[in-house]
Amino acid sequence: MRQFEQMDVYTPNTANGITNARDKLRANQILSRHNIALPATTFVRNRADLRPAIESVGGAPVVIKLLEGTQGIGVILAPTVKVAEAIIETLHSTKQNVLIQKFIAESRGRDIRALVVGDRVVAAMRRVASGDEFRSNVHRGGSVERVELTPEYEQAAVRSAQIMGLKVAGVDMLEGNEGPLVMEVNSSPGLQGIETATNLDVAGAIIDYIGNQVAFPEIDVRQRLTVSTGYGVAELLVHGDADLIGKTLGESGLWERDITVLTLHRGTTVIPNPRKGVVLEAEDRLLCFGKLEEMRSMIPERRRRRQKVRRLPKEPIPVSDVAS
Ligand SMILES: Nc1ncnc2c1ncn2[C@@H]1O[C@H](COP(=O)(O)OP(=O)(O)OP(=O)(O)O)[C@@H](O)[C@H]1O
Ligand SMILES: [Mg+2]
């Protein structure tokens, strides 16, 4: 991938994004850290942790997934805790790692695939499992239909793709009672199925997107912004007790300290190029460019390490104690 970048060939999906998306466990961790709603999921290695893990995602029935499964193979619905334990133990004994996931019953054998290109969903379909099957994969006999997504589903899909660092992605979501639950973000989604189901020219949308992007090639922003000595980028968090709260960006004094706020992250929303009048709230995260020295003073000091190790006894330790 690197070689290609250096050859000046534009790739919409970075090597990093692809690597992260391929690893189900890693993808889960990245998405949940960014407050994307996912089905409750855990991962265990030890037998002793199994039962509490299953209970922690809501008990049986429970979904078990092989980390490297595909096309629905390796996705099992275990009806009871006992059966779940037996299956997981069997898989562990053959050195296969699994995810344990809450069974989203209300999704009733259906899932949504949204095809994200850039910052929008260009096509979406619903896959419906056949008969009493809970897996909606086409390879498991599922059928597909075109679907119009609500903004809530579109946003979940676009944000998930962006968080994973993917400009082209297939985002799979279950339809939970409280809205979309992201199951997976695919970095090389198939196009044929969704084009047939929706009658839309998805490949064309991808080509148009790439055409527009080559005018703005990716640049390593951090590297470019740190070429002037003493300057760099940092994320500053507005702490709950900070005197910045309630002040506007203009009143914050940041600009006077040679700090420019590039973006403001508030919960799941992002305000690019925030203006002077924006009022700061607790837990806002400010992505800043400025004098490192000034920004360092705004980052709370790390908790100090415990100062001393236990003092050694003056007398030599009796041999009998050492042995026990
Ligand atoms: N937690 C869950 N609750 C209800 N249904 C689920 C759940 N997880 C998966 N399913 C159903 O099982 C199908 C297959 O699951 P999943 O997409 O995770 O595996 P896969 O298709 O084998 O993997 P990949 O999508 O990486 O190829 C989903 O499309 C969905 O219909
Ligand atoms: Mg799938």
XYZ file of C-alpha atoms and ligand atoms in Angstrom:
356
model
C 0.000 0.000 0.000
C 2.794 2.381 0.956
C 4.549 1.871 -2.350
C 1.373 2.806 -4.162
C 0.954 5.957 -2.125
C 4.459 6.937 -2.989
C 3.752 6.276 -6.627
C 1.056 8.938 -6.322
C -1.814 6.577 -6.974
C -4.884 7.681 -5.058
C -6.522 4.990 -2.921
C -9.803 5.837 -1.167
C -9.179 3.299 1.608
C -5.959 3.494 3.594
C -3.933 0.423 4.518
C -4.704 1.164 8.152
C -8.438 1.332 7.555
C -8.440 -1.970 5.699
C -6.393 -3.720 8.398
C -8.664 -2.450 11.169
C -11.851 -3.380 9.351
C -10.677 -6.932 8.670
C -10.232 -7.677 12.354
C -13.708 -7.969 13.899
C -12.468 -7.552 17.449
C -10.379 -4.518 16.660
C -13.158 -2.919 14.614
C -15.536 -3.433 17.526
C -13.161 -1.728 19.936
C -12.543 1.244 17.654
C -16.233 1.810 16.945
C -17.362 1.488 20.553
C -14.677 3.928 21.660
C -16.328 6.457 19.345
C -19.814 5.835 20.743
C -21.172 3.956 17.771
C -24.053 1.756 18.944
C -23.103 -1.904 18.514
C -24.716 -5.114 19.707
C -23.209 -5.822 23.159
C -20.098 -7.894 22.446
C -17.393 -9.550 24.533
C -14.368 -11.672 23.998
C -13.007 -14.313 26.353
C -10.013 -16.567 26.486
C -10.497 -18.426 29.745
C -13.102 -21.016 30.541
C -13.755 -19.465 33.943
C -14.799 -16.160 32.331
C -17.281 -17.735 29.929
C -20.470 -17.744 31.971
C -20.093 -14.162 33.274
C -19.276 -13.048 29.724
C -22.441 -14.607 28.332
C -24.492 -13.063 31.139
C -22.873 -9.673 30.502
C -24.334 -9.537 26.986
C -27.790 -10.507 28.176
C -27.622 -14.297 28.555
C -29.074 -16.900 26.178
C -29.974 -17.080 23.394
C -26.610 -15.677 22.442
C -24.679 -15.253 19.193
C -21.191 -16.737 18.858
C -18.952 -15.554 16.035
C -15.687 -16.901 14.767
C -13.278 -13.996 14.443
C -12.502 -14.957 10.875
C -15.893 -16.139 9.674
C -17.567 -14.997 6.474
C -20.805 -15.487 4.513
C -22.603 -16.445 7.701
C -20.400 -19.480 8.312
C -19.042 -19.346 11.833
C -22.018 -17.369 13.141
C -23.987 -19.516 15.580
C -27.098 -18.839 17.632
C -26.797 -20.793 20.894
C -30.176 -21.354 22.554
C -28.899 -21.871 26.106
C -25.890 -20.893 28.186
C -24.924 -24.554 28.469
C -24.868 -25.041 24.702
C -23.010 -21.739 24.259
C -20.346 -22.856 26.734
C -19.971 -26.217 25.008
C -19.597 -24.599 21.575
C -17.099 -21.999 22.745
C -15.043 -24.560 24.638
C -14.936 -26.760 21.567
C -13.792 -23.861 19.390
C -11.210 -22.769 21.961
C -9.852 -26.325 22.084
C -9.137 -26.055 18.348
C -7.452 -22.676 18.884
C -10.238 -20.608 17.342
C -11.166 -17.309 18.908
C -14.757 -16.164 19.105
C -16.806 -13.104 19.893
C -19.846 -13.462 22.119
C -22.639 -11.127 21.089
C -26.096 -10.217 22.287
C -28.743 -11.749 20.038
C -30.758 -8.876 18.586
C -34.067 -10.737 18.371
C -36.080 -7.747 17.168
C -33.995 -7.605 14.003
C -35.805 -10.843 13.021
C -33.331 -12.288 10.530
C -32.877 -9.008 8.731
C -29.994 -6.638 8.354
C -29.185 -3.469 6.464
C -26.216 -2.974 4.162
C -25.417 0.677 3.490
C -22.852 1.490 0.865
C -20.890 4.536 1.946
C -18.880 6.587 -0.521
C -17.152 9.640 0.910
C -19.560 11.244 3.336
C -22.822 9.820 2.064
C -24.735 6.594 1.627
C -25.091 6.000 -2.118
C -27.165 2.819 -1.919
C -28.781 0.663 0.716
C -30.486 -2.687 0.841
C -32.146 -4.884 3.403
C -31.269 -8.550 3.493
C -33.934 -10.902 4.774
C -33.174 -14.432 5.972
C -35.165 -17.304 4.570
C -37.518 -19.370 6.736
C -36.454 -19.754 10.359
C -32.815 -18.882 9.613
C -31.543 -15.877 11.633
C -28.623 -15.120 9.321
C -29.579 -12.947 6.376
C -26.529 -13.711 4.223
C -27.365 -14.302 0.567
C -25.136 -17.388 0.750
C -27.480 -18.687 3.472
C -30.528 -18.225 1.240
C -31.347 -14.635 2.204
C -33.093 -12.313 -0.231
C -32.477 -8.602 -0.810
C -34.657 -5.534 -1.233
C -33.988 -1.872 -1.773
C -34.544 0.304 1.290
C -34.717 4.043 1.978
C -32.686 4.786 5.093
C -33.653 7.322 7.742
C -31.027 9.976 8.574
C -30.272 8.066 11.792
C -29.198 4.980 9.838
C -27.324 7.036 7.253
C -25.396 8.883 9.937
C -24.492 5.687 11.771
C -23.168 4.230 8.511
C -21.195 7.295 7.418
C -19.694 7.898 10.865
C -18.667 4.248 11.176
C -16.894 4.335 7.819
C -15.148 7.593 8.696
C -14.028 6.336 12.088
C -12.529 3.269 10.461
C -10.706 5.493 7.969
C -12.618 4.161 4.969
C -13.942 6.295 2.116
C -15.634 3.350 0.454
C -17.302 0.876 2.786
C -20.200 -1.499 3.202
C -21.681 -0.942 6.638
C -23.881 -3.711 8.050
C -26.443 -2.758 10.668
C -29.083 -4.607 12.635
C -32.406 -2.889 13.230
C -32.505 -2.626 17.012
C -35.390 -1.312 19.097
C -33.412 1.836 19.809
C -32.112 2.316 16.275
C -29.185 1.075 14.231
C -26.659 -1.344 15.734
C -23.508 -1.544 13.638
C -22.344 -5.096 13.103
C -19.547 -4.682 10.666
C -17.738 -2.248 8.394
C -16.519 -3.907 5.229
C -13.555 -2.344 3.447
C -14.067 -4.079 0.100
C -17.814 -4.406 -0.311
C -19.196 -6.356 -3.257
C -21.011 -4.118 -5.730
C -22.947 -6.526 -7.908
C -25.536 -7.578 -5.310
C -26.367 -4.080 -4.176
C -26.465 -2.695 -7.727
C -28.915 -5.417 -8.736
C -31.072 -4.910 -5.640
C -31.193 -1.128 -5.926
C -30.753 -0.558 -9.644
C -28.210 2.135 -8.786
C -24.811 2.700 -10.363
C -22.671 2.285 -7.257
C -19.446 1.723 -9.168
C -20.129 4.977 -11.044
C -20.574 6.820 -7.742
C -17.221 5.492 -6.534
C -15.482 6.576 -9.743
C -17.027 10.067 -9.503
C -15.918 10.325 -5.902
C -12.341 9.354 -6.725
C -12.345 11.808 -9.626
C -13.295 14.623 -7.266
C -10.774 13.608 -4.638
C -7.653 13.543 -6.769
C -7.796 17.342 -6.820
C -7.374 17.206 -3.021
C -4.858 14.446 -2.396
C -4.407 13.219 1.180
C -1.659 15.061 2.939
C -0.093 14.065 6.191
C -1.512 17.007 8.114
C 0.353 16.356 11.313
C 3.675 16.120 9.540
C 3.053 19.305 7.539
C 1.906 21.248 10.580
C 4.876 20.330 12.731
C 7.572 21.546 10.357
C 7.825 24.887 12.171
C 9.765 24.280 15.358
C 7.777 24.552 18.514
C 4.439 24.215 16.766
C 2.236 21.179 16.441
C -1.231 19.690 16.752
C -2.878 18.532 19.961
C -6.302 17.694 21.260
C -7.367 19.694 24.298
C -10.223 18.494 26.469
C -12.477 20.988 28.218
C -12.657 19.511 31.698
C -15.835 19.554 33.759
C -14.385 22.106 36.161
C -12.484 24.239 33.652
C -13.123 27.998 33.673
C -13.480 27.810 29.887
C -17.006 26.436 30.187
C -19.647 28.963 29.156
C -17.087 31.179 27.451
C -17.074 31.679 23.711
C -14.088 30.574 21.710
C -13.309 34.280 21.222
C -13.229 34.854 24.972
C -11.248 31.697 25.695
C -7.884 33.396 25.224
C -6.647 30.543 23.035
C -6.028 32.730 20.031
C -3.981 35.171 22.131
C -1.860 32.228 23.243
C -1.108 31.416 19.600
C -3.491 28.432 19.482
C -5.929 27.944 16.594
C -8.855 25.584 16.994
C -9.232 23.470 13.844
C -12.241 21.382 14.854
C -14.466 21.054 17.875
C -15.754 17.590 18.782
C -18.826 17.541 20.969
C -20.201 14.083 21.665
C -20.830 12.641 18.227
C -20.919 15.947 16.354
C -17.990 17.749 14.815
C -17.863 21.502 14.208
C -15.203 22.253 11.592
C -13.501 25.680 11.751
C -15.469 26.723 14.855
C -16.148 30.489 14.942
C -15.462 33.016 17.687
C -19.064 32.898 18.898
C -19.187 29.155 19.672
C -19.814 28.636 23.406
C -17.635 25.981 25.023
C -19.197 23.117 26.961
C -17.794 20.559 29.376
C -16.181 17.569 27.630
C -15.712 19.446 24.343
C -12.596 18.254 22.574
C -10.657 20.883 20.661
C -8.283 19.833 17.938
C -5.735 22.629 17.941
C -2.711 23.845 16.063
C -0.373 26.069 17.963
C 2.626 26.583 20.185
C 3.361 23.262 21.856
C 4.583 24.976 25.008
C 1.267 26.815 25.431
C -0.784 23.713 24.693
C 1.276 21.557 27.052
C 0.378 23.842 29.923
C -3.292 23.196 29.188
C -3.023 19.422 29.347
C -3.443 18.239 32.959
C -0.305 16.683 34.395
C -0.322 12.942 34.427
C -0.905 11.380 37.776
C 2.483 11.003 39.387
C 3.972 7.618 39.735
C 4.110 6.283 43.261
C 7.333 7.718 44.455
C 9.084 4.981 46.307
C 9.472 1.293 46.034
C 9.235 -0.512 49.333
C 12.337 0.065 51.375
C 14.585 -2.958 51.670
C 14.947 -4.410 55.160
C 18.193 -3.515 56.865
C 18.831 -7.046 57.983
C 19.446 -9.751 55.419
C 16.335 -11.836 54.694
C 16.491 -15.213 56.504
C 17.050 -18.067 54.102
C 13.898 -19.910 55.212
C 11.713 -16.938 54.182
C 13.285 -16.728 50.767
C 12.542 -20.367 50.053
C 8.843 -20.196 50.947
N -26.070 -10.211 17.217
C -26.897 -10.609 16.247
N -28.240 -10.643 16.441
C -29.081 -11.041 15.449
N -28.672 -11.433 14.232
C -27.346 -11.437 13.964
C -26.390 -11.008 14.952
N -25.176 -11.105 14.415
C -25.334 -11.554 13.164
N -26.638 -11.752 12.862
C -27.158 -12.245 11.569
O -26.203 -13.156 11.030
C -25.687 -12.689 9.793
C -24.198 -13.008 9.668
O -23.434 -12.316 10.668
P -22.117 -11.494 10.323
O -22.392 -10.540 9.234
O -21.597 -10.987 11.584
O -21.145 -12.624 9.820
P -20.646 -12.946 8.365
O -21.635 -12.466 7.361
O -20.294 -14.397 8.357
O -19.339 -12.135 8.300
P -18.949 -11.060 7.217
O -20.088 -10.085 7.190
O -17.677 -10.563 7.753
O -18.798 -11.788 5.917
C -25.980 -11.206 9.783
O -26.106 -10.722 8.472
C -27.292 -11.111 10.569
O -28.404 -11.361 9.746
Mg -22.132 -10.303 7.156
